Amino acid sequence: MADINTTPASKSTTTNQRHSTRVDMTPMVDLGFLLITFFIFTSVVAKPAALKFLLPAEGSPTPVPKTKTITILPDDNNSIICYEGIANEQPVIHHFKTSDNGLRNFIMDKRKRMSNAGISPDSLIVVIKPGDGSDYGQLMNVLDEMAICEVKRHALASRDVYDKELLIAGH
């Protein structure tokens, strides 16, 4: 706040009056607190966010029934290729674009069919196999769909020979 000079004015009319040289530091303190607040805020916002990534336990792999699996192959040009079951048994291939809700509808339909068959929809396992043409944003979109569709079990894997043959036959 500004200081109020409470000293009585002198009655002399001298030309050499001394003025107070006291500087009000209130705006400087306000600026200091604003800077401190700004740097604390930017350091909190700038913290990197990471995905929780769990690796499977060591040992032999657990067999999974093909009725509970979906494989998603993100490909170039924002296209997604999906199939149910195992690639070496020539499954039905479904093509989707990243921009539409085709993948979400496909997963929700699979969960509904599992529920109608008496299988818990939470036991659905989705294997995501990104290819050389897919990018990071496309993978994040697929992982977002896993969260939206409440898929509890999903894994990242590399494409095998059967997936590559399936892609060649499907294109």
JSON list of C-alpha atoms in Angstrom, two decimals:
[
{"chain": "A", "resi": 1, "resn": "MET", "atom": "CA", "xyz": [0.00, 0.00, 0.00]},
{"chain": "A", "resi": 2, "resn": "ALA", "atom": "CA", "xyz": [1.05, 3.56, -0.42]},
{"chain": "A", "resi": 3, "resn": "ASP", "atom": "CA", "xyz": [2.47, 5.45, 2.52]},
{"chain": "A", "resi": 4, "resn": "ILE", "atom": "CA", "xyz": [0.68, 8.48, 3.83]},
{"chain": "A", "resi": 5, "resn": "ASN", "atom": "CA", "xyz": [2.89, 11.24, 5.07]},
{"chain": "A", "resi": 6, "resn": "THR", "atom": "CA", "xyz": [1.51, 12.27, 8.47]},
{"chain": "A", "resi": 7, "resn": "THR", "atom": "CA", "xyz": [4.16, 14.82, 9.34]},
{"chain": "A", "resi": 8, "resn": "PRO", "atom": "CA", "xyz": [2.77, 18.31, 9.50]},
{"chain": "A", "resi": 9, "resn": "ALA", "atom": "CA", "xyz": [3.74, 20.59, 6.68]},
{"chain": "A", "resi": 10, "resn": "SER", "atom": "CA", "xyz": [6.30, 23.21, 7.63]},
{"chain": "A", "resi": 11, "resn": "LYS", "atom": "CA", "xyz": [5.23, 26.76, 7.51]},
{"chain": "A", "resi": 12, "resn": "SER", "atom": "CA", "xyz": [8.46, 28.00, 6.08]},
{"chain": "A", "resi": 13, "resn": "THR", "atom": "CA", "xyz": [8.56, 28.73, 2.44]},
{"chain": "A", "resi": 14, "resn": "THR", "atom": "CA", "xyz": [12.08, 27.71, 1.74]},
{"chain": "A", "resi": 15, "resn": "THR", "atom": "CA", "xyz": [12.97, 26.64, -1.74]},
{"chain": "A", "resi": 16, "resn": "ASN", "atom": "CA", "xyz": [15.04, 23.66, -0.60]},
{"chain": "A", "resi": 17, "resn": "GLN", "atom": "CA", "xyz": [12.38, 21.33, 0.71]},
{"chain": "A", "resi": 18, "resn": "ARG", "atom": "CA", "xyz": [13.37, 17.77, 1.26]},
{"chain": "A", "resi": 19, "resn": "HIS", "atom": "CA", "xyz": [11.09, 15.11, -0.15]},
{"chain": "A", "resi": 20, "resn": "SER", "atom": "CA", "xyz": [10.75, 11.60, 1.15]},
{"chain": "A", "resi": 21, "resn": "THR", "atom": "CA", "xyz": [12.89, 9.10, -0.77]},
{"chain": "A", "resi": 22, "resn": "ARG", "atom": "CA", "xyz": [10.98, 6.09, 0.50]},
{"chain": "A", "resi": 23, "resn": "VAL", "atom": "CA", "xyz": [10.03, 3.69, -2.33]},
{"chain": "A", "resi": 24, "resn": "ASP", "atom": "CA", "xyz": [6.84, 1.69, -2.09]},
{"chain": "A", "resi": 25, "resn": "MET", "atom": "CA", "xyz": [7.78, -1.99, -2.66]},
{"chain": "A", "resi": 26, "resn": "THR", "atom": "CA", "xyz": [4.22, -3.38, -2.77]},
{"chain": "A", "resi": 27, "resn": "PRO", "atom": "CA", "xyz": [4.05, -3.75, -6.58]},
{"chain": "A", "resi": 28, "resn": "MET", "atom": "CA", "xyz": [7.45, -5.46, -6.58]},
{"chain": "A", "resi": 29, "resn": "VAL", "atom": "CA", "xyz": [6.29, -7.99, -3.96]},
{"chain": "A", "resi": 30, "resn": "ASP", "atom": "CA", "xyz": [3.14, -8.66, -5.98]},
{"chain": "A", "resi": 31, "resn": "LEU", "atom": "CA", "xyz": [5.24, -9.25, -9.07]},
{"chain": "A", "resi": 32, "resn": "GLY", "atom": "CA", "xyz": [7.50, -11.62, -7.13]},
{"chain": "A", "resi": 33, "resn": "PHE", "atom": "CA", "xyz": [4.55, -13.71, -5.97]},
{"chain": "A", "resi": 34, "resn": "LEU", "atom": "CA", "xyz": [3.17, -13.80, -9.50]},
{"chain": "A", "resi": 35, "resn": "LEU", "atom": "CA", "xyz": [6.51, -15.07, -10.83]},
{"chain": "A", "resi": 36, "resn": "ILE", "atom": "CA", "xyz": [6.77, -17.71, -8.11]},
{"chain": "A", "resi": 37, "resn": "THR", "atom": "CA", "xyz": [3.21, -18.85, -8.84]},
{"chain": "A", "resi": 38, "resn": "PHE", "atom": "CA", "xyz": [3.94, -18.97, -12.57]},
{"chain": "A", "resi": 39, "resn": "PHE", "atom": "CA", "xyz": [7.07, -21.10, -12.19]},
{"chain": "A", "resi": 40, "resn": "ILE", "atom": "CA", "xyz": [5.39, -23.51, -9.77]},
{"chain": "A", "resi": 41, "resn": "PHE", "atom": "CA", "xyz": [2.47, -23.89, -12.17]},
{"chain": "A", "resi": 42, "resn": "THR", "atom": "CA", "xyz": [4.68, -24.51, -15.20]},
{"chain": "A", "resi": 43, "resn": "SER", "atom": "CA", "xyz": [6.79, -27.07, -13.35]},
{"chain": "A", "resi": 44, "resn": "VAL", "atom": "CA", "xyz": [3.64, -29.00, -12.37]},
{"chain": "A", "resi": 45, "resn": "VAL", "atom": "CA", "xyz": [2.21, -28.87, -15.89]},
{"chain": "A", "resi": 46, "resn": "ALA", "atom": "CA", "xyz": [5.52, -29.84, -17.51]},
{"chain": "A", "resi": 47, "resn": "LYS", "atom": "CA", "xyz": [5.83, -33.16, -15.64]},
{"chain": "A", "resi": 48, "resn": "PRO", "atom": "CA", "xyz": [5.91, -36.01, -18.14]},
{"chain": "A", "resi": 49, "resn": "ALA", "atom": "CA", "xyz": [2.96, -38.37, -18.18]},
{"chain": "A", "resi": 50, "resn": "ALA", "atom": "CA", "xyz": [3.60, -42.04, -18.84]},
{"chain": "A", "resi": 51, "resn": "LEU", "atom": "CA", "xyz": [1.51, -45.10, -19.47]},
{"chain": "A", "resi": 52, "resn": "LYS", "atom": "CA", "xyz": [1.54, -47.91, -16.97]},
{"chain": "A", "resi": 53, "resn": "PHE", "atom": "CA", "xyz": [3.16, -50.82, -18.75]},
{"chain": "A", "resi": 54, "resn": "LEU", "atom": "CA", "xyz": [3.09, -54.27, -17.19]},
{"chain": "A", "resi": 55, "resn": "LEU", "atom": "CA", "xyz": [5.05, -57.20, -18.53]},
{"chain": "A", "resi": 56, "resn": "PRO", "atom": "CA", "xyz": [3.80, -60.79, -18.27]},
{"chain": "A", "resi": 57, "resn": "ALA", "atom": "CA", "xyz": [5.24, -63.15, -15.70]},
{"chain": "A", "resi": 58, "resn": "GLU", "atom": "CA", "xyz": [8.17, -65.34, -16.68]},
{"chain": "A", "resi": 59, "resn": "GLY", "atom": "CA", "xyz": [7.43, -68.88, -17.73]},
{"chain": "A", "resi": 60, "resn": "SER", "atom": "CA", "xyz": [5.33, -70.63, -20.30]},
{"chain": "A", "resi": 61, "resn": "PRO", "atom": "CA", "xyz": [2.54, -68.61, -21.91]},
{"chain": "A", "resi": 62, "resn": "THR", "atom": "CA", "xyz": [-1.01, -69.16, -20.75]},
{"chain": "A", "resi": 63, "resn": "PRO", "atom": "CA", "xyz": [-3.24, -70.66, -23.43]},
{"chain": "A", "resi": 64, "resn": "VAL", "atom": "CA", "xyz": [-6.15, -68.39, -24.33]},
{"chain": "A", "resi": 65, "resn": "PRO", "atom": "CA", "xyz": [-9.32, -69.59, -26.06]},
{"chain": "A", "resi": 66, "resn": "LYS", "atom": "CA", "xyz": [-9.76, -68.05, -29.49]},
{"chain": "A", "resi": 67, "resn": "THR", "atom": "CA", "xyz": [-13.34, -67.09, -28.62]},
{"chain": "A", "resi": 68, "resn": "LYS", "atom": "CA", "xyz": [-11.96, -64.53, -26.16]},
{"chain": "A", "resi": 69, "resn": "THR", "atom": "CA", "xyz": [-9.38, -62.84, -28.40]},
{"chain": "A", "resi": 70, "resn": "ILE", "atom": "CA", "xyz": [-9.35, -59.98, -30.85]},
{"chain": "A", "resi": 71, "resn": "THR", "atom": "CA", "xyz": [-6.23, -58.97, -32.75]},
{"chain": "A", "resi": 72, "resn": "ILE", "atom": "CA", "xyz": [-5.89, -55.37, -33.90]},
{"chain": "A", "resi": 73, "resn": "LEU", "atom": "CA", "xyz": [-3.37, -54.48, -36.61]},
{"chain": "A", "resi": 74, "resn": "PRO", "atom": "CA", "xyz": [-2.90, -50.69, -36.92]},
{"chain": "A", "resi": 75, "resn": "ASP", "atom": "CA", "xyz": [-1.66, -50.07, -40.44]},
{"chain": "A", "resi": 76, "resn": "ASP", "atom": "CA", "xyz": [-0.62, -47.13, -42.57]},
{"chain": "A", "resi": 77, "resn": "ASN", "atom": "CA", "xyz": [-3.05, -44.48, -43.87]},
{"chain": "A", "resi": 78, "resn": "ASN", "atom": "CA", "xyz": [-4.97, -44.48, -40.56]},
{"chain": "A", "resi": 79, "resn": "SER", "atom": "CA", "xyz": [-6.49, -47.88, -41.26]},
{"chain": "A", "resi": 80, "resn": "ILE", "atom": "CA", "xyz": [-7.05, -50.60, -38.69]},
{"chain": "A", "resi": 81, "resn": "ILE", "atom": "CA", "xyz": [-7.44, -54.27, -39.49]},
{"chain": "A", "resi": 82, "resn": "CYS", "atom": "CA", "xyz": [-9.08, -56.56, -36.93]},
{"chain": "A", "resi": 83, "resn": "TYR", "atom": "CA", "xyz": [-9.85, -60.23, -36.67]},
{"chain": "A", "resi": 84, "resn": "GLU", "atom": "CA", "xyz": [-11.14, -62.62, -34.05]},
{"chain": "A", "resi": 85, "resn": "GLY", "atom": "CA", "xyz": [-9.31, -65.78, -33.12]},
{"chain": "A", "resi": 86, "resn": "ILE", "atom": "CA", "xyz": [-6.00, -66.95, -34.56]},
{"chain": "A", "resi": 87, "resn": "ALA", "atom": "CA", "xyz": [-4.40, -65.69, -37.78]},
{"chain": "A", "resi": 88, "resn": "ASN", "atom": "CA", "xyz": [-3.28, -69.09, -39.06]},
{"chain": "A", "resi": 89, "resn": "GLU", "atom": "CA", "xyz": [-6.92, -70.31, -39.22]},
{"chain": "A", "resi": 90, "resn": "GLN", "atom": "CA", "xyz": [-7.96, -67.75, -41.88]},
{"chain": "A", "resi": 91, "resn": "PRO", "atom": "CA", "xyz": [-10.29, -65.58, -39.78]},
{"chain": "A", "resi": 92, "resn": "VAL", "atom": "CA", "xyz": [-12.70, -62.97, -41.12]},
{"chain": "A", "resi": 93, "resn": "ILE", "atom": "CA", "xyz": [-10.91, -59.65, -41.57]},
{"chain": "A", "resi": 94, "resn": "HIS", "atom": "CA", "xyz": [-12.56, -56.34, -40.64]},
{"chain": "A", "resi": 95, "resn": "HIS", "atom": "CA", "xyz": [-11.23, -53.00, -41.96]},
{"chain": "A", "resi": 96, "resn": "PHE", "atom": "CA", "xyz": [-11.77, -49.71, -40.12]},
{"chain": "A", "resi": 97, "resn": "LYS", "atom": "CA", "xyz": [-10.53, -46.14, -40.30]},
{"chain": "A", "resi": 98, "resn": "THR", "atom": "CA", "xyz": [-9.09, -44.53, -37.17]},
{"chain": "A", "resi": 99, "resn": "SER", "atom": "CA", "xyz": [-11.44, -41.57, -37.55]},
{"chain": "A", "resi": 100, "resn": "ASP", "atom": "CA", "xyz": [-14.75, -43.47, -37.34]},
{"chain": "A", "resi": 101, "resn": "ASN", "atom": "CA", "xyz": [-16.20, -45.53, -34.49]},
{"chain": "A", "resi": 102, "resn": "GLY", "atom": "CA", "xyz": [-15.81, -48.86, -36.29]},
{"chain": "A", "resi": 103, "resn": "LEU", "atom": "CA", "xyz": [-13.23, -50.26, -33.88]},
{"chain": "A", "resi": 104, "resn": "ARG", "atom": "CA", "xyz": [-15.29, -49.24, -30.85]},
{"chain": "A", "resi": 105, "resn": "ASN", "atom": "CA", "xyz": [-18.45, -50.80, -32.32]},
{"chain": "A", "resi": 106, "resn": "PHE", "atom": "CA", "xyz": [-16.52, -53.97, -33.19]},
{"chain": "A", "resi": 107, "resn": "ILE", "atom": "CA", "xyz": [-15.19, -54.36, -29.63]},
{"chain": "A", "resi": 108, "resn": "MET", "atom": "CA", "xyz": [-18.55, -53.56, -28.03]},
{"chain": "A", "resi": 109, "resn": "ASP", "atom": "CA", "xyz": [-20.27, -56.06, -30.34]},
{"chain": "A", "resi": 110, "resn": "LYS", "atom": "CA", "xyz": [-17.72, -58.73, -29.38]},
{"chain": "A", "resi": 111, "resn": "ARG", "atom": "CA", "xyz": [-18.31, -58.02, -25.67]},
{"chain": "A", "resi": 112, "resn": "LYS", "atom": "CA", "xyz": [-22.08, -58.29, -26.20]},
{"chain": "A", "resi": 113, "resn": "ARG", "atom": "CA", "xyz": [-21.72, -61.61, -28.05]},
{"chain": "A", "resi": 114, "resn": "MET", "atom": "CA", "xyz": [-19.49, -62.94, -25.26]},
{"chain": "A", "resi": 115, "resn": "SER", "atom": "CA", "xyz": [-22.07, -61.90, -22.66]},
{"chain": "A", "resi": 116, "resn": "ASN", "atom": "CA", "xyz": [-24.89, -63.56, -24.64]},
{"chain": "A", "resi": 117, "resn": "ALA", "atom": "CA", "xyz": [-22.82, -66.77, -24.81]},
{"chain": "A", "resi": 118, "resn": "GLY", "atom": "CA", "xyz": [-22.36, -66.80, -21.03]},
{"chain": "A", "resi": 119, "resn": "ILE", "atom": "CA", "xyz": [-18.72, -65.68, -21.13]},
{"chain": "A", "resi": 120, "resn": "SER", "atom": "CA", "xyz": [-17.68, -62.75, -18.98]},
{"chain": "A", "resi": 121, "resn": "PRO", "atom": "CA", "xyz": [-16.99, -59.71, -21.20]},
{"chain": "A", "resi": 122, "resn": "ASP", "atom": "CA", "xyz": [-14.15, -58.78, -18.83]},
{"chain": "A", "resi": 123, "resn": "SER", "atom": "CA", "xyz": [-12.24, -61.86, -20.01]},
{"chain": "A", "resi": 124, "resn": "LEU", "atom": "CA", "xyz": [-11.83, -60.38, -23.50]},
{"chain": "A", "resi": 125, "resn": "ILE", "atom": "CA", "xyz": [-8.18, -60.19, -24.53]},
{"chain": "A", "resi": 126, "resn": "VAL", "atom": "CA", "xyz": [-7.10, -57.75, -27.23]},
{"chain": "A", "resi": 127, "resn": "VAL", "atom": "CA", "xyz": [-3.70, -58.14, -28.87]},
{"chain": "A", "resi": 128, "resn": "ILE", "atom": "CA", "xyz": [-2.44, -54.97, -30.56]},
{"chain": "A", "resi": 129, "resn": "LYS", "atom": "CA", "xyz": [0.20, -55.54, -33.24]},
{"chain": "A", "resi": 130, "resn": "PRO", "atom": "CA", "xyz": [1.36, -52.24, -34.75]},
{"chain": "A", "resi": 131, "resn": "GLY", "atom": "CA", "xyz": [3.18, -52.44, -38.05]},
{"chain": "A", "resi": 132, "resn": "ASP", "atom": "CA", "xyz": [5.93, -50.47, -39.70]},
{"chain": "A", "resi": 133, "resn": "GLY", "atom": "CA", "xyz": [3.44, -48.09, -41.32]},
{"chain": "A", "resi": 134, "resn": "SER", "atom": "CA", "xyz": [1.54, -47.24, -38.16]},
{"chain": "A", "resi": 135, "resn": "ASP", "atom": "CA", "xyz": [2.50, -44.25, -36.07]},
{"chain": "A", "resi": 136, "resn": "TYR", "atom": "CA", "xyz": [2.49, -43.41, -32.36]},
{"chain": "A", "resi": 137, "resn": "GLY", "atom": "CA", "xyz": [-0.73, -41.38, -32.55]},
{"chain": "A", "resi": 138, "resn": "GLN", "atom": "CA", "xyz": [-2.57, -44.29, -34.10]},
{"chain": "A", "resi": 139, "resn": "LEU", "atom": "CA", "xyz": [-1.37, -46.61, -31.32]},
{"chain": "A", "resi": 140, "resn": "MET", "atom": "CA", "xyz": [-2.54, -44.08, -28.71]},
{"chain": "A", "resi": 141, "resn": "ASN", "atom": "CA", "xyz": [-5.96, -43.94, -30.41]},
{"chain": "A", "resi": 142, "resn": "VAL", "atom": "CA", "xyz": [-6.24, -47.73, -30.18]},
{"chain": "A", "resi": 143, "resn": "LEU", "atom": "CA", "xyz": [-5.21, -47.66, -26.51]},
{"chain": "A", "resi": 144, "resn": "ASP", "atom": "CA", "xyz": [-7.80, -44.93, -25.90]},
{"chain": "A", "resi": 145, "resn": "GLU", "atom": "CA", "xyz": [-10.43, -47.21, -27.42]},
{"chain": "A", "resi": 146, "resn": "MET", "atom": "CA", "xyz": [-9.34, -49.93, -24.98]},
{"chain": "A", "resi": 147, "resn": "ALA", "atom": "CA", "xyz": [-10.02, -47.54, -22.10]},
{"chain": "A", "resi": 148, "resn": "ILE", "atom": "CA", "xyz": [-13.35, -46.38, -23.55]},
{"chain": "A", "resi": 149, "resn": "CYS", "atom": "CA", "xyz": [-14.55, -49.95, -24.16]},
{"chain": "A", "resi": 150, "resn": "GLU", "atom": "CA", "xyz": [-13.29, -51.00, -20.70]},
{"chain": "A", "resi": 151, "resn": "VAL", "atom": "CA", "xyz": [-11.04, -53.75, -22.04]},
{"chain": "A", "resi": 152, "resn": "LYS", "atom": "CA", "xyz": [-9.09, -54.88, -18.99]},
{"chain": "A", "resi": 153, "resn": "ARG", "atom": "CA", "xyz": [-6.64, -57.15, -20.82]},
{"chain": "A", "resi": 154, "resn": "HIS", "atom": "CA", "xyz": [-4.74, -55.89, -23.80]},
{"chain": "A", "resi": 155, "resn": "ALA", "atom": "CA", "xyz": [-1.19, -56.51, -24.93]},
{"chain": "A", "resi": 156, "resn": "LEU", "atom": "CA", "xyz": [1.29, -55.15, -27.44]},
{"chain": "A", "resi": 157, "resn": "ALA", "atom": "CA", "xyz": [3.00, -57.70, -29.64]},
{"chain": "A", "resi": 158, "resn": "SER", "atom": "CA", "xyz": [5.00, -57.77, -32.84]},
{"chain": "A", "resi": 159, "resn": "ARG", "atom": "CA", "xyz": [3.49, -59.10, -36.03]},
{"chain": "A", "resi": 160, "resn": "ASP", "atom": "CA", "xyz": [4.30, -62.65, -36.99]},
{"chain": "A", "resi": 161, "resn": "VAL", "atom": "CA", "xyz": [4.38, -64.44, -40.35]},
{"chain": "A", "resi": 162, "resn": "TYR", "atom": "CA", "xyz": [0.68, -65.33, -40.18]},
{"chain": "A", "resi": 163, "resn": "ASP", "atom": "CA", "xyz": [-0.32, -61.70, -39.66]},
{"chain": "A", "resi": 164, "resn": "LYS", "atom": "CA", "xyz": [1.77, -60.59, -42.62]},
{"chain": "A", "resi": 165, "resn": "GLU", "atom": "CA", "xyz": [0.25, -63.29, -44.84]},
{"chain": "A", "resi": 166, "resn": "LEU", "atom": "CA", "xyz": [-3.21, -62.30, -43.65]},
{"chain": "A", "resi": 167, "resn": "LEU", "atom": "CA", "xyz": [-2.53, -58.66, -44.52]},
{"chain": "A", "resi": 168, "resn": "ILE", "atom": "CA", "xyz": [-1.29, -59.57, -47.99]},
{"chain": "A", "resi": 169, "resn": "ALA", "atom": "CA", "xyz": [-4.35, -61.75, -48.62]},
{"chain": "A", "resi": 170, "resn": "GLY", "atom": "CA", "xyz": [-6.72, -59.12, -47.19]},
{"chain": "A", "resi": 171, "resn": "HIS", "atom": "CA", "xyz": [-5.48, -56.17, -49.24]}
]
